[in-house]
CSV table of C-alpha atoms and ligand atoms in Angstrom, one decimal:
chain,number,residue,atom,x,y,z
A,838,UNK,CA,-10.3,-2.1,70.0
A,839,UNK,CA,-13.4,-1.5,72.0
A,840,UNK,CA,-13.5,2.1,70.7
A,841,UNK,CA,-13.2,0.9,67.1
A,842,UNK,CA,-16.1,-1.5,67.5
A,843,UNK,CA,-18.1,1.2,69.0
A,844,UNK,CA,-17.4,3.3,66.0
A,845,UNK,CA,-18.7,0.7,63.6
A,846,UNK,CA,-22.1,1.5,62.3
A,847,UNK,CA,-24.8,-0.1,64.3
A,848,UNK,CA,-26.6,-1.5,61.4
A,849,UNK,CA,-23.6,-3.6,60.2
A,850,UNK,CA,-23.4,-5.1,63.6
A,851,UNK,CA,-27.1,-5.8,63.5
A,852,UNK,CA,-26.9,-7.2,60.0
A,853,UNK,CA,-24.0,-9.4,60.9
A,854,UNK,CA,-25.9,-10.8,63.9
A,855,UNK,CA,-28.7,-11.9,61.5
A,856,UNK,CA,-26.2,-13.2,58.9
A,857,UNK,CA,-27.5,-10.5,56.5
A,858,UNK,CA,-23.9,-9.7,55.4
A,859,UNK,CA,-23.4,-13.3,54.3
A,860,UNK,CA,-26.7,-13.2,52.4
A,861,UNK,CA,-25.6,-9.9,50.8
A,862,UNK,CA,-22.3,-11.5,49.7
A,863,UNK,CA,-24.2,-14.5,48.1
A,864,UNK,CA,-26.7,-12.0,46.5
A,865,UNK,CA,-23.8,-10.0,45.1
A,866,UNK,CA,-22.2,-13.1,43.7
A,867,UNK,CA,-25.5,-14.0,42.0
A,868,UNK,CA,-25.9,-10.5,40.6
A,869,UNK,CA,-22.3,-10.6,39.5
A,870,UNK,CA,-23.0,-13.8,37.6
A,871,UNK,CA,-26.1,-12.2,35.9
A,872,UNK,CA,-24.2,-9.0,35.1
A,873,UNK,CA,-21.4,-11.1,33.6
A,874,UNK,CA,-23.8,-13.0,31.4
A,875,UNK,CA,-25.6,-9.9,30.2
A,876,UNK,CA,-22.3,-8.1,29.5
A,877,UNK,CA,-21.0,-11.1,27.5
A,878,UNK,CA,-24.3,-11.4,25.7
A,879,UNK,CA,-24.2,-7.7,24.8
A,880,UNK,CA,-20.7,-8.2,23.2
A,881,UNK,CA,-21.7,-11.4,21.4
A,882,UNK,CA,-19.7,-13.6,23.8
A,883,UNK,CA,-22.6,-15.4,25.6
A,884,UNK,CA,-21.5,-18.8,24.1
A,885,UNK,CA,-17.9,-18.2,25.2
A,886,UNK,CA,-18.7,-17.4,28.9
A,887,UNK,CA,-17.7,-20.4,30.9
A,888,UNK,CA,-20.7,-21.5,33.1
A,889,UNK,CA,-18.3,-23.8,35.1
A,890,UNK,CA,-16.0,-20.8,36.0
A,891,UNK,CA,-19.0,-18.7,37.0
A,892,UNK,CA,-20.5,-21.6,39.0
A,893,UNK,CA,-17.3,-22.1,40.8
A,894,UNK,CA,-17.0,-18.4,41.7
A,895,UNK,CA,-20.6,-18.4,42.9
A,896,UNK,CA,-20.0,-21.6,44.9
A,897,UNK,CA,-16.9,-20.0,46.5
A,898,UNK,CA,-19.0,-17.0,47.5
A,899,UNK,CA,-21.7,-19.3,49.0
A,900,UNK,CA,-19.0,-21.4,50.8
A,901,UNK,CA,-17.4,-18.2,52.2
A,902,UNK,CA,-20.8,-17.0,53.4
A,903,UNK,CA,-21.5,-20.4,55.0
A,904,UNK,CA,-18.2,-20.5,56.7
A,905,UNK,CA,-18.7,-17.0,58.1
A,906,UNK,CA,-22.2,-17.9,59.4
A,907,UNK,CA,-21.1,-21.3,60.8
A,908,UNK,CA,-17.8,-20.4,62.5
A,909,UNK,CA,-18.0,-16.7,63.1
A,910,UNK,CA,-21.6,-16.1,64.5
A,911,UNK,CA,-22.2,-13.0,66.5
A,912,UNK,CA,-24.6,-13.9,69.4
A,913,UNK,CA,-25.8,-11.1,71.6
A,914,UNK,CA,-24.4,-10.6,75.1
A,915,UNK,CA,-20.8,-11.7,74.5
A,916,UNK,CA,-17.8,-9.8,75.5
A,917,UNK,CA,-17.3,-6.6,73.5
A,918,UNK,CA,-13.6,-7.5,72.8
A,919,UNK,CA,-14.6,-11.0,71.5
A,920,UNK,CA,-17.5,-9.4,69.6
A,921,UNK,CA,-15.0,-7.0,68.0
A,922,UNK,CA,-12.6,-9.7,67.0
A,923,UNK,CA,-15.3,-11.9,65.6
A,924,UNK,CA,-16.8,-9.1,63.7
A,925,UNK,CA,-13.4,-8.2,62.2
A,926,UNK,CA,-12.7,-11.8,61.2
A,927,UNK,CA,-16.1,-12.2,59.7
A,928,UNK,CA,-15.8,-8.9,57.7
A,929,UNK,CA,-12.4,-10.0,56.5
A,930,UNK,CA,-13.6,-13.4,55.5
A,931,UNK,CA,-16.6,-12.1,53.7
A,932,UNK,CA,-14.7,-9.2,52.1
A,933,UNK,CA,-12.0,-11.6,50.8
A,934,UNK,CA,-14.7,-13.9,49.5
A,935,UNK,CA,-16.5,-11.1,47.7
A,936,UNK,CA,-13.2,-9.8,46.3
A,937,UNK,CA,-12.1,-13.3,45.0
A,938,UNK,CA,-15.6,-13.8,43.5
A,939,UNK,CA,-15.4,-10.4,41.7
A,940,UNK,CA,-12.0,-11.2,40.3
A,941,UNK,CA,-13.2,-14.6,39.2
A,942,UNK,CA,-16.2,-13.1,37.4
A,943,UNK,CA,-14.0,-10.4,35.8
A,944,UNK,CA,-11.5,-13.0,34.6
A,945,UNK,CA,-14.3,-15.2,33.2
A,946,UNK,CA,-15.8,-12.3,31.4
A,947,UNK,CA,-12.6,-11.1,30.0
A,948,UNK,CA,-11.6,-14.5,28.7
A,949,UNK,CA,-15.1,-14.9,27.1
A,950,UNK,CA,-14.6,-11.6,25.3
A,951,UNK,CA,-11.2,-12.6,24.1
A,952,UNK,CA,-12.4,-16.0,22.9
A,953,UNK,CA,-15.3,-14.3,21.1
A,954,UNK,CA,-12.9,-11.9,19.4
A,955,UNK,CA,-10.7,-14.8,18.3
A,956,UNK,CA,-13.8,-16.6,17.0
A,957,UNK,CA,-14.9,-13.5,15.1
A,958,UNK,CA,-11.4,-13.1,13.6
A,959,UNK,CA,-11.3,-16.7,12.6
A,960,UNK,CA,-14.7,-16.3,11.1
A,961,UNK,CA,-13.7,-13.2,9.2
A,962,UNK,CA,-10.6,-14.9,7.9
A,963,UNK,CA,-12.6,-17.8,6.7
A,964,UNK,CA,-15.1,-15.5,5.0
A,965,UNK,CA,-12.1,-13.6,3.4
A,966,UNK,CA,-10.6,-16.9,2.1
A,967,UNK,CA,-14.0,-17.9,0.6
A,968,UNK,CA,-14.3,-14.5,-1.0
A,969,UNK,CA,-10.8,-14.7,-2.3
A,970,UNK,CA,-11.4,-18.1,-3.7
A,971,UNK,CA,-14.6,-16.9,-5.4
A,972,UNK,CA,-12.8,-13.9,-6.8
A,973,UNK,CA,-9.9,-16.1,-8.1
A,974,UNK,CA,-12.4,-18.4,-9.6
A,975,UNK,CA,-14.3,-15.5,-11.3
A,976,UNK,CA,-11.0,-14.0,-12.5
A,977,UNK,CA,-9.9,-17.4,-13.9
A,978,UNK,CA,-13.3,-17.8,-15.7
A,979,UNK,CA,-12.9,-14.3,-17.1
A,980,UNK,CA,-9.4,-15.0,-18.2
A,981,UNK,CA,-10.5,-18.3,-19.8
A,982,UNK,CA,-13.4,-16.6,-21.5
A,983,UNK,CA,-11.1,-13.8,-22.9
A,984,UNK,CA,-8.5,-16.4,-24.1
A,985,UNK,CA,-11.1,-18.5,-25.8
A,986,UNK,CA,-12.9,-15.5,-27.3
A,987,UNK,CA,-9.8,-13.9,-28.7
A,988,UNK,CA,-8.7,-17.3,-30.1
A,989,UNK,CA,-12.0,-17.9,-31.7
A,990,UNK,CA,-12.1,-14.4,-33.2
A,991,UNK,CA,-8.5,-14.7,-34.5
A,992,UNK,CA,-9.2,-17.7,-36.6
A,993,UNK,CA,-11.8,-16.2,-38.9
A,994,UNK,CA,-9.9,-12.9,-38.8
A,995,UNK,CA,-6.9,-14.6,-40.3
A,996,UNK,CA,-9.1,-15.8,-43.1
A,997,UNK,CA,-10.5,-12.3,-43.6
A,998,UNK,CA,-7.0,-10.8,-43.7
A,999,UNK,CA,-5.7,-13.5,-46.0
A,1000,UNK,CA,-8.5,-12.9,-48.5
A,1001,UNK,CA,-8.2,-9.1,-48.1
A,1002,UNK,CA,-4.5,-9.4,-49.0
A,1003,UNK,CA,-5.4,-11.5,-52.0
A,1004,UNK,CA,-8.0,-9.0,-53.0
A,1005,UNK,CA,-5.5,-6.2,-52.8
A,1006,UNK,CA,-3.3,-8.0,-55.4
A,1007,UNK,CA,-6.2,-8.3,-57.8
A,1008,UNK,CA,-7.1,-5.6,-60.4
A,1009,UNK,CA,-9.1,-3.0,-58.5
A,1010,UNK,CA,-10.1,0.6,-59.2
A,1011,UNK,CA,-9.0,3.3,-56.8
A,1012,UNK,CA,-12.2,3.3,-54.6
A,1013,UNK,CA,-12.1,-0.5,-54.3
A,1014,UNK,CA,-8.4,-0.3,-53.4
A,1015,UNK,CA,-9.0,2.2,-50.7
A,1016,UNK,CA,-11.9,0.0,-49.3
A,1017,UNK,CA,-9.6,-3.0,-49.2
A,1018,UNK,CA,-6.8,-0.9,-47.5
A,1019,UNK,CA,-9.3,0.1,-44.8
A,1020,UNK,CA,-10.3,-3.6,-44.3
A,1021,UNK,CA,-6.7,-4.6,-44.0
A,1022,UNK,CA,-5.8,-1.7,-41.6
A,1023,UNK,CA,-8.8,-2.3,-39.3
A,1024,UNK,CA,-8.3,-6.1,-39.5
A,1025,UNK,CA,-4.7,-5.6,-38.4
A,1026,UNK,CA,-5.9,-3.4,-35.5
A,1027,UNK,CA,-8.4,-6.0,-34.4
A,1028,UNK,CA,-5.7,-8.7,-34.7
A,1029,UNK,CA,-3.3,-6.7,-32.5
A,1030,UNK,CA,-6.1,-6.2,-29.9
A,1031,UNK,CA,-6.8,-9.9,-29.9
A,1032,UNK,CA,-3.1,-10.7,-29.4
A,1033,UNK,CA,-2.9,-8.2,-26.6
A,1034,UNK,CA,-5.9,-9.7,-24.8
A,1035,UNK,CA,-4.5,-13.2,-25.4
A,1036,UNK,CA,-1.1,-12.1,-23.9
A,1037,UNK,CA,-2.7,-10.5,-20.9
A,1038,UNK,CA,-5.0,-13.4,-20.1
A,1039,UNK,CA,-2.0,-15.7,-20.4
A,1040,UNK,CA,0.0,-13.6,-18.0
A,1041,UNK,CA,-2.9,-13.3,-15.6
A,1042,UNK,CA,-3.4,-17.1,-15.6
A,1043,UNK,CA,0.3,-17.5,-15.0
A,1044,UNK,CA,0.6,-19.7,-18.1
A,1045,UNK,CA,3.1,-17.5,-19.9
A,1046,UNK,CA,6.5,-19.0,-19.6
A,1047,UNK,CA,9.7,-17.1,-20.3
A,1048,UNK,CA,12.5,-18.3,-22.5
A,1049,UNK,CA,16.1,-18.1,-21.3
A,1050,UNK,CA,18.4,-17.9,-24.4
A,1051,UNK,CA,21.3,-15.7,-25.2
A,1052,UNK,CA,20.5,-12.5,-27.1
A,1053,UNK,CA,22.0,-9.1,-27.8
A,1054,UNK,CA,19.7,-6.3,-26.5
A,1055,UNK,CA,21.4,-3.7,-28.9
A,1056,UNK,CA,20.5,-5.9,-31.8
A,1057,UNK,CA,16.9,-6.1,-30.8
A,1058,UNK,CA,16.8,-2.3,-30.3
A,1059,UNK,CA,18.2,-1.9,-33.8
A,1060,UNK,CA,15.5,-4.3,-35.1
A,1061,UNK,CA,12.8,-2.2,-33.4
A,1062,UNK,CA,14.3,0.9,-34.9
A,1063,UNK,CA,14.1,-0.7,-38.4
A,1064,UNK,CA,10.5,-1.7,-37.8
A,1065,UNK,CA,9.4,1.8,-36.9
A,1066,UNK,CA,11.7,3.6,-39.2
A,1067,UNK,CA,9.2,4.1,-42.1
A,1068,UNK,CA,6.5,5.3,-39.7
A,1069,UNK,CA,8.9,7.8,-38.0
A,1070,UNK,CA,10.0,9.1,-41.4
A,1071,UNK,CA,6.4,9.5,-42.5
A,1072,UNK,CA,5.8,11.7,-39.5
A,1073,UNK,CA,9.1,13.5,-39.7
A,1074,UNK,CA,10.0,12.3,-36.2
A,1075,UNK,CA,13.7,11.5,-35.6
A,1076,UNK,CA,14.1,8.0,-34.3
A,1077,UNK,CA,17.5,7.1,-32.8
A,1078,UNK,CA,19.4,4.7,-30.6
A,1079,UNK,CA,21.7,5.7,-27.8
A,1080,UNK,CA,23.8,2.8,-26.5
A,1081,UNK,CA,27.0,3.3,-24.6
A,1082,UNK,CA,28.9,0.6,-26.5
A,1083,UNK,CA,26.6,-2.3,-25.8
A,1084,UNK,CA,27.1,-3.9,-29.2
A,1085,UNK,CA,29.0,-6.8,-27.6
A,1086,UNK,CA,26.7,-7.3,-24.7
A,1087,UNK,CA,24.9,-10.7,-24.8
A,1088,UNK,CA,22.5,-11.5,-22.0
A,1089,UNK,CA,20.4,-14.5,-21.1
A,1090,UNK,CA,16.7,-14.0,-21.2
A,1091,UNK,CA,13.6,-13.9,-23.3
A,1092,UNK,CA,14.3,-11.9,-26.4
A,1093,UNK,CA,10.7,-12.0,-27.7
A,1094,UNK,CA,9.3,-10.5,-24.5
A,1095,UNK,CA,12.1,-7.9,-24.3
A,1096,UNK,CA,11.3,-6.9,-27.8
A,1097,UNK,CA,7.6,-6.8,-27.1
A,1098,UNK,CA,8.1,-4.3,-24.3
A,1099,UNK,CA,10.3,-2.2,-26.5
A,1100,UNK,CA,7.9,-2.3,-29.4
A,1101,UNK,CA,5.0,-1.2,-27.2
A,1102,UNK,CA,7.0,1.7,-25.7
A,1103,UNK,CA,8.3,2.9,-29.1
A,1104,UNK,CA,4.8,2.5,-30.6
A,1105,UNK,CA,3.5,4.8,-27.8
A,1106,UNK,CA,6.3,7.2,-28.1
A,1107,UNK,CA,5.8,7.6,-31.9
A,1108,UNK,CA,2.0,7.8,-31.5
A,1109,UNK,CA,2.2,10.6,-28.9
A,1110,UNK,CA,5.0,12.6,-30.5
A,1111,UNK,CA,3.8,14.9,-33.3
A,1112,UNK,CA,7.3,16.4,-33.9
A,1113,UNK,CA,10.8,16.1,-32.5
A,1114,UNK,CA,12.5,12.8,-31.7
A,1115,UNK,CA,12.1,9.4,-30.1
A,1116,UNK,CA,15.2,7.9,-28.5
A,1117,UNK,CA,15.9,4.4,-27.3
A,1118,UNK,CA,18.7,4.5,-24.7
A,1119,UNK,CA,20.3,1.3,-23.4
A,1120,UNK,CA,22.5,1.2,-20.4
A,1121,UNK,CA,24.2,-1.8,-18.7
A,1122,UNK,CA,25.2,-2.0,-15.1
A,1123,UNK,CA,27.7,-4.8,-14.6
A,1124,UNK,CA,27.0,-7.5,-11.9
A,1125,UNK,CA,28.6,-6.8,-8.6
A,1126,UNK,CA,30.2,-10.3,-8.6
A,1127,UNK,CA,31.3,-12.5,-11.5
A,1128,UNK,CA,28.4,-14.6,-12.8
A,1129,UNK,CA,25.8,-12.5,-10.9
A,1130,UNK,CA,22.9,-10.5,-12.3
A,1131,UNK,CA,23.6,-7.3,-14.1
A,1132,UNK,CA,21.0,-4.6,-14.8
A,1133,UNK,CA,19.8,-3.5,-18.3
A,1134,UNK,CA,18.0,-0.2,-18.3
A,1135,UNK,CA,16.1,0.4,-21.5
A,1136,UNK,CA,14.6,3.9,-21.8
A,1137,UNK,CA,12.4,5.2,-24.5
A,1138,UNK,CA,12.4,9.0,-24.5
A,1139,UNK,CA,10.2,11.3,-26.6
A,1140,UNK,CA,9.5,14.9,-27.1
A,1141,UNK,CA,5.8,14.4,-27.4
A,1142,UNK,CA,2.6,15.5,-25.6
A,1143,UNK,CA,3.7,14.2,-22.2
A,1144,UNK,CA,1.3,13.1,-19.4
A,1145,UNK,CA,-0.1,14.9,-16.5
A,1146,UNK,CA,1.4,13.9,-13.2
A,1147,UNK,CA,-1.9,12.6,-11.7
A,1148,UNK,CA,-2.6,10.4,-14.7
A,1149,UNK,CA,0.7,8.6,-14.6
A,1150,UNK,CA,-0.1,6.1,-11.8
A,1151,UNK,CA,-3.2,4.7,-13.6
A,1152,UNK,CA,-1.6,4.2,-17.0
A,1153,UNK,CA,-0.4,0.7,-16.3
A,1154,UNK,CA,-3.9,-0.6,-15.6
A,1155,UNK,CA,-5.8,-2.4,-18.3
A,1156,UNK,CA,-7.9,-0.3,-20.7
A,1157,UNK,CA,-6.6,3.0,-19.1
A,1158,UNK,CA,-5.6,5.9,-21.2
A,1159,UNK,CA,-4.4,9.3,-20.0
A,1160,UNK,CA,-7.3,11.1,-21.6
A,1161,UNK,CA,-10.9,10.1,-22.6
A,1162,UNK,CA,-10.2,11.5,-26.1
A,1163,UNK,CA,-7.0,9.4,-26.6
A,1164,UNK,CA,-8.7,6.5,-28.4
A,1165,UNK,CA,-10.5,8.9,-30.8
A,1166,UNK,CA,-7.4,11.0,-31.5
A,1167,UNK,CA,-4.6,8.4,-31.4
A,1168,UNK,CA,-6.3,5.0,-31.5
A,1169,UNK,CA,-5.4,2.2,-29.2
A,1170,UNK,CA,-7.2,0.5,-26.3
A,1171,UNK,CA,-5.0,1.1,-23.3
A,1172,UNK,CA,-3.5,-2.4,-23.1
A,1173,UNK,CA,0.1,-1.8,-24.2
A,1174,UNK,CA,1.5,-0.5,-20.9
A,1175,UNK,CA,-0.4,-3.0,-18.8
A,1176,UNK,CA,1.3,-5.8,-20.8
A,1177,UNK,CA,4.7,-4.1,-20.5
A,1178,UNK,CA,4.4,-3.8,-16.7
A,1179,UNK,CA,3.3,-7.4,-16.3
A,1180,UNK,CA,6.1,-8.7,-18.6
A,1181,UNK,CA,8.7,-6.6,-16.8
A,1182,UNK,CA,7.5,-7.9,-13.5
A,1183,UNK,CA,7.6,-11.5,-14.8
A,1184,UNK,CA,11.2,-10.9,-15.9
A,1185,UNK,CA,12.0,-9.7,-12.4
A,1186,UNK,CA,12.2,-6.0,-13.3
A,1187,UNK,CA,10.1,-2.9,-13.3
A,1188,UNK,CA,9.0,-0.1,-15.4
A,1189,UNK,CA,9.0,3.6,-14.5
A,1190,UNK,CA,7.8,6.8,-16.1
A,1191,UNK,CA,8.9,10.4,-16.0
A,1192,UNK,CA,6.8,12.9,-18.0
A,1193,UNK,CA,6.2,16.6,-18.3
A,1194,UNK,CA,3.0,17.7,-20.2
A,1195,UNK,CA,4.0,19.4,-23.4
A,1196,UNK,CA,7.7,18.4,-23.0
A,1197,UNK,CA,7.8,14.7,-23.5
A,1198,UNK,CA,8.0,11.4,-21.6
A,1199,UNK,CA,10.5,8.7,-20.7
A,1200,UNK,CA,9.5,5.2,-20.0
A,1201,UNK,CA,12.3,3.1,-18.6
A,1202,UNK,CA,12.4,-0.6,-18.0
A,1203,UNK,CA,15.0,-2.0,-15.6
A,1204,UNK,CA,15.6,-5.7,-16.1
A,1205,UNK,CA,18.0,-8.0,-14.4
A,1206,UNK,CA,20.0,-10.3,-16.7
A,1207,UNK,CA,22.9,-12.6,-16.5
A,1208,UNK,CA,25.5,-11.6,-19.0
A,1209,UNK,CA,27.0,-14.2,-21.4
A,1210,UNK,CA,30.7,-14.3,-21.9
A,1211,UNK,CA,31.1,-12.4,-25.3
A,1212,UNK,CA,29.5,-14.8,-27.8
A,1213,UNK,CA,30.9,-15.0,-31.3
A,1214,UNK,CA,27.7,-16.0,-33.0
A,1215,UNK,CA,24.8,-18.1,-31.6
A,1216,UNK,CA,22.7,-15.2,-30.6
A,1217,UNK,CA,18.9,-15.2,-31.1
A,1218,UNK,CA,18.0,-12.9,-33.9
A,1219,UNK,CA,14.5,-11.6,-34.5
A,1220,UNK,CA,13.0,-10.6,-37.7
A,1221,UNK,CA,9.6,-9.3,-38.5
A,1222,UNK,CA,8.0,-11.0,-41.5
A,1223,UNK,CA,8.5,-9.1,-44.7
A,1224,UNK,CA,4.8,-8.7,-45.1
A,1225,UNK,CA,4.1,-6.7,-42.0
A,1226,UNK,CA,2.2,-3.6,-43.2
A,1227,UNK,CA,3.8,-1.1,-40.9
A,1228,UNK,CA,2.8,1.9,-43.0
A,1229,UNK,CA,-0.9,1.1,-43.3
A,1230,UNK,CA,-1.4,-0.3,-39.9
A,1231,UNK,CA,1.2,0.8,-37.4
A,1232,UNK,CA,-0.4,-0.8,-34.4
A,1233,UNK,CA,0.2,-4.2,-35.9
A,1234,UNK,CA,3.9,-3.6,-35.3
A,1235,UNK,CA,3.2,-4.1,-31.5
A,1236,UNK,CA,2.9,-7.8,-32.0
A,1237,UNK,CA,5.8,-10.1,-32.1
A,1238,UNK,CA,6.7,-11.9,-35.3
B,1665,LIG,N1,5.0,8.2,-24.7
B,1665,LIG,C1,3.8,8.7,-24.3
B,1665,LIG,N2,3.5,10.0,-24.3
B,1665,LIG,C2,2.3,10.4,-23.9
B,1665,LIG,N3,1.3,9.6,-23.4
B,1665,LIG,C3,1.6,8.3,-23.3
B,1665,LIG,C4,2.8,7.7,-23.8
B,1665,LIG,N4,2.8,6.4,-23.6
B,1665,LIG,C5,1.6,6.1,-23.0
B,1665,LIG,N5,0.9,7.2,-22.9
B,1665,LIG,C6,-0.4,7.3,-22.3
B,1665,LIG,O1,-0.7,6.1,-21.7
B,1665,LIG,C7,-1.9,5.5,-22.2
B,1665,LIG,C8,-1.8,4.0,-22.1
B,1665,LIG,O2,-0.8,3.5,-23.0
B,1665,LIG,P1,-1.0,2.1,-23.5
B,1665,LIG,O3,0.1,1.8,-24.4
B,1665,LIG,O4,-1.3,1.2,-22.4
B,1665,LIG,O5,-2.4,2.2,-24.4
B,1665,LIG,P2,-2.6,2.8,-25.8
B,1665,LIG,O6,-1.3,3.0,-26.5
B,1665,LIG,O7,-3.6,3.9,-25.7
B,1665,LIG,O8,-3.4,1.6,-26.5
B,1665,LIG,P3,-2.7,0.2,-27.0
B,1665,LIG,O9,-1.3,0.2,-26.5
B,1665,LIG,O10,-3.6,-0.9,-26.4
B,1665,LIG,O11,-2.8,0.2,-28.5
B,1665,LIG,C9,-2.0,6.1,-23.6
B,1665,LIG,O12,-3.3,6.0,-24.0
B,1665,LIG,C10,-1.5,7.5,-23.4
B,1665,LIG,O13,-2.6,8.3,-22.8
B,1666,LIG,MG1,0.2,1.6,-26.5
C-alpha cells in the first residue's frame, strides 16, 4: 500500500491536501452544465433542458466535494498508511461524484434532445394538418367553382342547341345548313365537356351517389354497341360483343355509371382505331360463396394506334392525353379516363390497361357485383334519346341519356 501511495503523482497528493481536487470536481460540474446548455441550444433544445435536473446534478457534485473536504482531509505529517487510505477514499468519493454528475448531465441533455424532437414532430404534424386543410379547402373551392361554372354554361348552351336544332329544321341553303351543323356539333362537344367537368367535380366532392338496382350488363353492352354502331360503320371498323353466355346475368349496381364507363372506353377505342375492330368482352366470375360478391370484367379491345408504355400511367389523370397532338388530331380533352377510373373506384373496382403501340389496346374494368337470382323482367333498361346526333357529334355519345 505504501508503495502504491509512493507511486502516486506528487502533484495529486499536493492538490488533495489543498482541496484542489474537490474544486476541480465542482468546476467540472459547472463546465458540464454550461456544455450541456450550449449543446442543447445548438440543437434547438434549450427550452427543453431541465434546469432542475442540471441544478441537482451540480448540487450533488458540490455536496460530494464538500463531503470529501470535510470528512477526508489530508493534513501533513500523518501516517503514510492512513494517508494512503484517506487519499484512496477521497479519490473514490470524488471520482464517483464526478461520474454520477456526468451521467446526470448526459441524461438531462439526451432527454432535452428527445423532447425537442417530439416537439418538432408535433409542430410539423400541426403544420401538415393546416396545409392539408388549406389544400382541401382550395380543392373544394375549385370543385365548387367548376360545378357552378359548368352549370351556368350549360343553361344558355341548352338554349343555343335548342334554337340551332330548330334552325336546322327550317328552310336553309347548303352553306347555311353546313354552318348550323357546325354549331350543333361544336355545341354538343361543349355540352359533353361541361357534363364531364360536372361529373368530375361531383366525384371529387364526394357528392356522387351510386344507385343499387338490378340490371343486365350484357344488355347495357348491347345498348352501347347500338349507340356506336353508326359511327363504327362510317369508319369501317368492326364493332362486336364477346360475352360468354352472360345474357341471363343480372347484377345489383348502378347501370348508368356502368354504362358511362363503357361508353367512354368504346368512344376512345373507336376514336383511336382507324381500321380493324373494337370488341367489348364481358366475363363473370361467380362469387366464392352464395350471396357473395362476384366479379364482372368488362374489357374493351381495339386494334388501334396503341399507347407507349411510359405514357400509360399518366392517362388516368385529368386533362392528360398520350400525345400533345391528340386534341388536334382526334379531339377530346383528356377527361374520359379520369372519370372512368374514379367511377370504377367508387364502385369498388379498378381499371387496367394493356397496350402495344401500333397493335392496339385493351382497357379492362373489374367491378364487384352481387348477382341477382335470374330475374324474369324488372331489369333497368337504358335508352339513349332518339335525337342524339351520334353521326355529327360522336363525343356527345359519351354522356348518359
Ligand atoms: N383505346 C385507346 N387507344 C389509344 N390511345 C388511347 C385509347 N384510349 C385512351 N387513349 C389515350 O388516352 C388519352 C386519354 O383518354 P381520355 O378518354 O381520358 O381523353 P380523350 O379521349 O382524349 O378526351 P375526352 O375523353 O375527354 O373526350 C387519350 O387522349 C389517348 O391519348
Ligand atoms: Mg375519351
